Coordinates of C-alpha atoms and ligand atoms in Angstrom, one line a residue:
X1 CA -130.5 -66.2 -12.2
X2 CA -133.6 -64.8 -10.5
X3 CA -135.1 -63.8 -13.6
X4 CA -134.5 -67.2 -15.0
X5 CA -136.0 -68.7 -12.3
X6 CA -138.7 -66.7 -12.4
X7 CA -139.5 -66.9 -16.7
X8 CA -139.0 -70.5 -16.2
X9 CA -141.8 -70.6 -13.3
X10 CA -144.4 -68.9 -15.3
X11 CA -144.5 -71.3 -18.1
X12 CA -147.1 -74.3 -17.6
X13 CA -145.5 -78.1 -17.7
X14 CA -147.5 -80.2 -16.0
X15 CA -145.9 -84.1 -16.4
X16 CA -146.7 -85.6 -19.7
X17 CA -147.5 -82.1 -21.0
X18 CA -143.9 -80.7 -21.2
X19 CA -144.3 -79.0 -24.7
X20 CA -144.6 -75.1 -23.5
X21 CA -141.8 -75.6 -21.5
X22 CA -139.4 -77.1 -23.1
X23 CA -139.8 -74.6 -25.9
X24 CA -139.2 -72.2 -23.1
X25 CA -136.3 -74.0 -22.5
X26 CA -135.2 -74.4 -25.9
X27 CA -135.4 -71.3 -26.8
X28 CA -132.5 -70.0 -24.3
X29 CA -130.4 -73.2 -26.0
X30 CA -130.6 -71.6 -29.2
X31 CA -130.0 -68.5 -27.9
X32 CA -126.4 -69.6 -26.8
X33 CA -125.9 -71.3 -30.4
X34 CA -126.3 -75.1 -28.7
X35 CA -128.1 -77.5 -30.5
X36 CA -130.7 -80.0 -29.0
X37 CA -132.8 -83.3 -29.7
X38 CA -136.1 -84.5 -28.5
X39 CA -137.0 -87.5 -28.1
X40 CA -140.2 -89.2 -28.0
X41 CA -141.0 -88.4 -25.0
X42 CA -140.0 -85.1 -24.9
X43 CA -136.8 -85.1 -23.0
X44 CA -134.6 -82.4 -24.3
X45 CA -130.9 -83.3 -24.6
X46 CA -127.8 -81.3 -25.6
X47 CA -124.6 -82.2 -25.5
X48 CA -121.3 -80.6 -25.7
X49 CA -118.6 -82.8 -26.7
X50 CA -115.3 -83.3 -24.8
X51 CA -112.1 -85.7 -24.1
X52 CA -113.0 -89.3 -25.0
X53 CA -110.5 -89.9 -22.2
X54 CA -112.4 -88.8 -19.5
X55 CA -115.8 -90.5 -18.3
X56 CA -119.1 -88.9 -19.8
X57 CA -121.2 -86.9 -17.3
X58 CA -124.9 -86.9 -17.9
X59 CA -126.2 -83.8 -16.0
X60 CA -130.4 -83.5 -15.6
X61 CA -132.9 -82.4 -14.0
X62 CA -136.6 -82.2 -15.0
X63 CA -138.7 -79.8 -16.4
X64 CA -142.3 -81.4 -15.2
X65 CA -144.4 -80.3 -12.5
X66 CA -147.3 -81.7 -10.4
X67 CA -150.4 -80.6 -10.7
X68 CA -153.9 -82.2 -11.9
X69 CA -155.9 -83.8 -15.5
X70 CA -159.5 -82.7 -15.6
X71 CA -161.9 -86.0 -14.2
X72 CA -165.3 -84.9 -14.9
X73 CA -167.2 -82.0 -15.7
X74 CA -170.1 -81.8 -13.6
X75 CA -173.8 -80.7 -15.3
X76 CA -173.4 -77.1 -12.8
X77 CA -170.3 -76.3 -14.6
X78 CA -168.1 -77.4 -11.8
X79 CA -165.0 -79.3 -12.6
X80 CA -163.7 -82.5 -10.6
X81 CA -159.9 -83.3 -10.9
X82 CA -157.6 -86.4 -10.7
X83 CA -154.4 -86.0 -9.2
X84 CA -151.1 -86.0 -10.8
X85 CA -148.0 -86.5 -8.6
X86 CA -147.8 -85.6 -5.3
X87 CA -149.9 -83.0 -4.2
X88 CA -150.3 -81.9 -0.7
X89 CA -154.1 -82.5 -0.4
X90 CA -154.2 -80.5 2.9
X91 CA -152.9 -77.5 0.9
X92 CA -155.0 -77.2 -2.1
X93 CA -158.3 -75.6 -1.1
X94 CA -158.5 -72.1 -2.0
X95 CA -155.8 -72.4 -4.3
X96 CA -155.6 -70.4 -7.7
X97 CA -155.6 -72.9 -10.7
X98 CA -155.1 -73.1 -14.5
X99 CA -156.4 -75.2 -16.7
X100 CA -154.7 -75.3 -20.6
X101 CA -157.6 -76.2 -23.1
X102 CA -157.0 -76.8 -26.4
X103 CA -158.4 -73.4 -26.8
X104 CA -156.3 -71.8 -24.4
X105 CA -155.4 -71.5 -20.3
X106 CA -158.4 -70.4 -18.1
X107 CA -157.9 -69.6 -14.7
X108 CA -159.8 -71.1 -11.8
X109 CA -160.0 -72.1 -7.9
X110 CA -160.3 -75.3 -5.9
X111 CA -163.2 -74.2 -4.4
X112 CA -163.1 -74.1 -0.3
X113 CA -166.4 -74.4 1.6
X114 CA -167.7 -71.2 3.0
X115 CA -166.6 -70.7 6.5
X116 CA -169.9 -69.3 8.1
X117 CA -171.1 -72.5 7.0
X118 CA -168.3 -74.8 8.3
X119 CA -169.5 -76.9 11.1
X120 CA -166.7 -77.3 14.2
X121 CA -166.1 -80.9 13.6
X122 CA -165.0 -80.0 9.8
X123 CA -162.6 -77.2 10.5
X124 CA -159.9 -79.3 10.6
X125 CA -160.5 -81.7 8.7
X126 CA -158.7 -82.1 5.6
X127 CA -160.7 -82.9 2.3
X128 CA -159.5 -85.5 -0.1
X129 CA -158.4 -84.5 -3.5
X130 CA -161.4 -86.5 -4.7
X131 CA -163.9 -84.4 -3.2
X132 CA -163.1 -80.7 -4.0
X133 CA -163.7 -79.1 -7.8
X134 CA -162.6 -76.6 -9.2
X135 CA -165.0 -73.1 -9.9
X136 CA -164.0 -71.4 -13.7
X137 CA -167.3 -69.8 -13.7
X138 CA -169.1 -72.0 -16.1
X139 CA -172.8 -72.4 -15.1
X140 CA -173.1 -75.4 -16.8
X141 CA -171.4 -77.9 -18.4
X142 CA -172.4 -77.0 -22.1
X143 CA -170.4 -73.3 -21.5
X144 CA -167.1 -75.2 -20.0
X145 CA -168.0 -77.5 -23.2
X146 CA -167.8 -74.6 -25.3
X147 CA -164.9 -73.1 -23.6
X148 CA -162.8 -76.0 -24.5
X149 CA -162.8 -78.3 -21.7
X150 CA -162.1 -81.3 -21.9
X151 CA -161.7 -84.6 -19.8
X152 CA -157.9 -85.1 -19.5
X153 CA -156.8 -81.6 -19.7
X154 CA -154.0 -80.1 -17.7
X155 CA -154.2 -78.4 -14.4
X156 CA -151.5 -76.8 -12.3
X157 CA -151.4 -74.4 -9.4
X158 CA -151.8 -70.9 -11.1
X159 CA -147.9 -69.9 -12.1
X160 CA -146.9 -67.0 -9.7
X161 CA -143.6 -65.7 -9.0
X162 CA -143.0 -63.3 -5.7
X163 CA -139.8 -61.3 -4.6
X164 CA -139.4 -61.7 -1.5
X165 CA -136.8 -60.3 1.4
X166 CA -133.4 -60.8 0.6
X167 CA -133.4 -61.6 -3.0
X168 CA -135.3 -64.9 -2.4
X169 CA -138.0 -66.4 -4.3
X170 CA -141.4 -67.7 -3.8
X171 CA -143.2 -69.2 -6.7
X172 CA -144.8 -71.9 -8.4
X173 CA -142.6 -75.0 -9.0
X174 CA -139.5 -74.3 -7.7
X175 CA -139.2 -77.7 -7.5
X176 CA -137.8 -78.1 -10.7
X177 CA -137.7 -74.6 -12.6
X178 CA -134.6 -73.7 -10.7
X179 CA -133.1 -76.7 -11.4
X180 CA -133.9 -76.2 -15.4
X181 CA -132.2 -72.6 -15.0
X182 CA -129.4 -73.7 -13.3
X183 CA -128.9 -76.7 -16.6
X184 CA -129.2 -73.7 -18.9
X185 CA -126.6 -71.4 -16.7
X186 CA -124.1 -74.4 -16.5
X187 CA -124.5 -75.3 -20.2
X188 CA -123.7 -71.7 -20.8
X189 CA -120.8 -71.8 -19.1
X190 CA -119.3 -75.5 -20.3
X191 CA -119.4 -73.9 -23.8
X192 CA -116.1 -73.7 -25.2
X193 CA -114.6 -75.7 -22.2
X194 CA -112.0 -78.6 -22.0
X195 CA -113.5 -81.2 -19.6
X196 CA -115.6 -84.5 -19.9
X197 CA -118.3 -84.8 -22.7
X198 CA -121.5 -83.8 -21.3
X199 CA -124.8 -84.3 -21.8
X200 CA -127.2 -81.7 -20.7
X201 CA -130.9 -83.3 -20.1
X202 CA -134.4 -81.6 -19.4
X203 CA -136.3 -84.4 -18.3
X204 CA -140.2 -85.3 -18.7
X205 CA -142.6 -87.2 -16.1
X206 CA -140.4 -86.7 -12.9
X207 CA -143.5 -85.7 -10.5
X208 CA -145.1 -88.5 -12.1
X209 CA -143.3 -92.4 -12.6
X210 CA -139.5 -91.1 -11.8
X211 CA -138.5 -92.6 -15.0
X212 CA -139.2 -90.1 -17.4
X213 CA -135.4 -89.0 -18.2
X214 CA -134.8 -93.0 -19.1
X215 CA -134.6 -92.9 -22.6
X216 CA -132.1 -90.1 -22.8
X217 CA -130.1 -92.0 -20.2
X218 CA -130.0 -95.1 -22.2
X219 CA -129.8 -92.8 -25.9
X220 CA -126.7 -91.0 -23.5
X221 CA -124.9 -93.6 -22.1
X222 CA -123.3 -91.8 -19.3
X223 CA -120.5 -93.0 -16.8
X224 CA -121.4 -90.5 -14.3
X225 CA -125.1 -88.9 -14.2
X226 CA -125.6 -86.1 -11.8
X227 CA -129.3 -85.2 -10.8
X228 CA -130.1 -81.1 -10.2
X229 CA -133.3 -81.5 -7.9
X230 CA -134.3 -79.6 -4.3
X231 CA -132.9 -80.6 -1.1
X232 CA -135.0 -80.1 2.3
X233 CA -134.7 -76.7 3.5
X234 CA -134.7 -78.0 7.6
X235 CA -134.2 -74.2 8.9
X236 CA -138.3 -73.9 9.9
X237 CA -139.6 -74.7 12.7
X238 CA -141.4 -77.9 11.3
X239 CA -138.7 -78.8 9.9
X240 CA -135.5 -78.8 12.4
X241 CA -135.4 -82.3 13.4
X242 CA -135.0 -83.4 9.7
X243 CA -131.3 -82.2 9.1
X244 CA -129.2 -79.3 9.4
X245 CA -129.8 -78.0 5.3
X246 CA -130.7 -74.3 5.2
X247 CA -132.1 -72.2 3.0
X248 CA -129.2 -69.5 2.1
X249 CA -126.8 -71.9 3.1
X250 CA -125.4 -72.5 -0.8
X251 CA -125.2 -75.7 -2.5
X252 CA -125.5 -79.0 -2.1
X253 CA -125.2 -83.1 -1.7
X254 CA -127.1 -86.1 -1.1
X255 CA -125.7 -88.5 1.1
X256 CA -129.0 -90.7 1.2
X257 CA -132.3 -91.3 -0.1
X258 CA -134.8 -93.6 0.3
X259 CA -139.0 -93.2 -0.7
X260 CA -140.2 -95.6 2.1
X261 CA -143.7 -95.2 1.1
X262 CA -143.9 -98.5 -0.7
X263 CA -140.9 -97.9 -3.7
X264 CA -138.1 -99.7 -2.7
X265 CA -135.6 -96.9 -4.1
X266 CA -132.8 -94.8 -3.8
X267 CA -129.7 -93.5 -3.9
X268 CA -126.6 -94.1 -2.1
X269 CA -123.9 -91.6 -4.1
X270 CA -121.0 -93.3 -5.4
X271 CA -118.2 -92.3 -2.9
X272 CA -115.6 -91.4 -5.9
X273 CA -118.3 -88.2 -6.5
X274 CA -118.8 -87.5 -3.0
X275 CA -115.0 -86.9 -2.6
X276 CA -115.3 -85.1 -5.9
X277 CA -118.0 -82.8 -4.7
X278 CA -116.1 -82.2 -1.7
X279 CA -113.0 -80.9 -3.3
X280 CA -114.4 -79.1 -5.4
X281 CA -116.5 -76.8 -3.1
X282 CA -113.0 -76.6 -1.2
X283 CA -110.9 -76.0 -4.1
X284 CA -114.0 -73.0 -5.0
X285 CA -114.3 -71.7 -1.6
X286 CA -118.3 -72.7 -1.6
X287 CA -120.0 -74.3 1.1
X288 CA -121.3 -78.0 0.7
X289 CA -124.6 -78.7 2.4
X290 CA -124.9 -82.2 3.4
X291 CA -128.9 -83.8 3.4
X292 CA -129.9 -88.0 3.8
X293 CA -133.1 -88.8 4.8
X294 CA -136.2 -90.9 3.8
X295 CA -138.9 -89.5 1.9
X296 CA -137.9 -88.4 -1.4
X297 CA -136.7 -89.7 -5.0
X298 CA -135.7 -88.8 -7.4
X299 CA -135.1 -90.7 -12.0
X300 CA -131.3 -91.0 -10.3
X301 CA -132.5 -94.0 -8.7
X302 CA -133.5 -95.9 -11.5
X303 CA -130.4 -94.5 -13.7
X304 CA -127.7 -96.4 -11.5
X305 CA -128.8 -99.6 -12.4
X306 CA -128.0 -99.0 -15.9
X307 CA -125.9 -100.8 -18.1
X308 CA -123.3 -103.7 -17.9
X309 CA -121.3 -101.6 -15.1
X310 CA -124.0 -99.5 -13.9
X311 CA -123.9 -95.9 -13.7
X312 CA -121.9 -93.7 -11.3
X313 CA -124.4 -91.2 -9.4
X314 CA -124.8 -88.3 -7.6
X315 CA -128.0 -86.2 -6.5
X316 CA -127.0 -82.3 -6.1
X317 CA -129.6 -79.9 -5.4
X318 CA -129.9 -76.1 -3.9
X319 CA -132.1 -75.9 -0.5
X320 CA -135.8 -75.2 -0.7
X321 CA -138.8 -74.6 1.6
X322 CA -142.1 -75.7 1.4
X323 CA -141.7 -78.3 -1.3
X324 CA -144.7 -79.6 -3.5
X325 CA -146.8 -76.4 -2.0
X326 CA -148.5 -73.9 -4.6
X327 CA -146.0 -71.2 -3.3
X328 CA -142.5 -72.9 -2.9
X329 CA -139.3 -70.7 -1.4
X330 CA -135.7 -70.5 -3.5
X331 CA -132.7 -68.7 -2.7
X332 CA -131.5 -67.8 -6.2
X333 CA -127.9 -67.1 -4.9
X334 CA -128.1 -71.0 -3.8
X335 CA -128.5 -71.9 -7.4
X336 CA -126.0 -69.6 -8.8
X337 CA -123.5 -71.4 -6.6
X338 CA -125.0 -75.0 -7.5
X339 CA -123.7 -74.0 -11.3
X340 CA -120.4 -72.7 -10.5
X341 CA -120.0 -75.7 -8.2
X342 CA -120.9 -78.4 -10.5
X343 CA -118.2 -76.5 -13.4
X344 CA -116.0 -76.9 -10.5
X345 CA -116.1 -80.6 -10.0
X346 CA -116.2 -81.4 -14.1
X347 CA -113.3 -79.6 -14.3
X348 CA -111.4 -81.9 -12.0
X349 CA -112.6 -84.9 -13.9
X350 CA -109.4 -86.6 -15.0
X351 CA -108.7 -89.7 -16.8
X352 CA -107.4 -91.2 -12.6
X353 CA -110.8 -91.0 -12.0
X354 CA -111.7 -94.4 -10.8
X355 CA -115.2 -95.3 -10.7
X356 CA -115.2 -99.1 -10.6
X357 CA -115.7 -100.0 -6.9
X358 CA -113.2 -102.3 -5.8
X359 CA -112.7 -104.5 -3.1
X360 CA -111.1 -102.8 -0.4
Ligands
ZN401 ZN1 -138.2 -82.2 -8.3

């Protein structure tokens, strides 16, 4: 799983330019012998058919990351950039970049102000997105002409992956590369299995609308859809007032979401998968990490509305640190346990599974 992780890390995807790694992606599907369609916006989908009895599961989790488009080339050869999800702006200077040209990825910095020249009043101030550029060692425009630059092209934190202390993980998009091994280690293991149909999705444009994964929803037509995403690792000291989720601490569930930064959005789970969730961990002798706060969203959100019945949902995720950071923390034995828990609870899918809320 680690090495997963980390191969999937390494490949650019910023949103809107998921091509590179979906072939990544793709390329472990056929690998197993399990076919996949794209669509037109370049979610991947596989599904492996099961009982028509039991409810359909749609299990996703996208393959996007934040990141930048190129604004402007400036005549010295620097580069301005236009943001593309949400990037921690008091994070980026210094930071390693790449840009993808059409004639290739060049490496580059956001450029941080020299610090023998940083007057008091600016060393803590934090410097809008708008205002840094990026060096690629172009002198002028003409050579980052010539080098293929171009207005519009993708940037992204430059992919790393560490090893760190106890097996764990620090790396470039975590957030949602783990999530996209963990879809390819659970569609392994569904192969071949009894259990609800289910369709495996690698979605597009997460970081960037939340609605990228629509499409394959609607193609899909799922009564249950389960989302693989992060959850707030709360064990830091920044962090401890948030919730009780650590990192380490195996799987787990979201109770609540809610953006509350002007999208009026997200996701209370349908109680029939909560239960499910919890019995299964039992039943598999994993933990269940519990998480509900405000601040995050995820395509779930928009998925439950689907439909004449709507859609049954459920936001899983593995702990992680740091989230939206160039350098983001995993615990790969988390994920491994995500995927065995998940097999868990579609196995105990069953045609008593109600889903259609009543009044009680
Ligand atoms: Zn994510």
């Amino acid at each position: 799983m680690r090495e997963l992780i980390k191969e999937l890390m390494l490949v650019p995807g910023l949103a809107g330019h998921e091509g590179r790694i979906a072939g990544a992606i793709a390329a472990h599907l056929d690998r197993l012998g399990i076919a996949h369609r794209s669509d037109r916006l370049g979610n991947l989908v596989a599904t492996i058919e099961g009982d028509p009895a039991l409810p359909s599961v749609l299990v996703f989790t996208h393959m996007d990351q934040l990141g930048f488009v190129v604004r402007k080339v400036e005549e010295s050869g620097l580069i301005r950039l236009e943001r593309v999800g949400g990037v921690p702006e008091r994070a980026l200077a210094a930071q390693a970049v790449l840009i993808s040209t059409r004639k290739g990825d060049l490496p580059g910095l956001i450029a941080n102000k020299s610090h023998h020249a940083t007057a008091p009043d600016e060393k803590y101030r934090v410097v809008p997105y708008a205002e840094l550029y990026v060096d690629a060692g172009f002198a002028s425009k003409a050579e980052a002409d010539a080098a293929g630059v171009r207005i519009g092209d993708p940037v992204i934190y430059l992919p790393r992956a560490l090893d760190l202390a106890n097996g764990r993980i620090a790396g470039t998009s975590v957030d949602d590369r783990a999530g996209c091994a963990a879809l390819i280690a659970l569609a392994e293991a569904r192969k071949g299995r009894r259990g609800p149909t289910t369709h495996f999705v690698w979605s597009v444009q997460e970081e960037y609308n939340l609605r990228g994964v629509l499409p394959a929803a609607t193609a899909t037509a799922p009564a249950i859809a389960l989302q693989i995403d992060l959850l707030l690792a709360c064990d830091t000291p920044d962090m401890t007032n948030r919730g009780d989720v650590k990192l380490g601490g195996g799987p787990g569930i979201s109770l609540y979401s809610f953006h509350g930064r002007g999208t009026l959005n997200g996701v209370i789970p349908h109680p029939a998968l909560v239960n499910l969730f919890e019995e299964a961990a039992e039943g598999a002798g994993l933990p269940l990490q519990r998480s509900a706060h405000t601040g995050a969203l995820t395509d779930l959100s928009y998925i439950q509305f689907m439909g004449t019945e709507g859609v049954a949902c459920l936001d899983v995720g593995f702990p992680m640190r740091y989230s939206h950071s160039a350098l983001e923390v995993v615990d790969p034995a988390d994920v491994e346990a995500l995927v065995t828990l998940i097999g868990a609870a579609l196995d105990r899918i069953g045609p008593e599974l109600d889903l259609v809320r009543r009044p009680g």
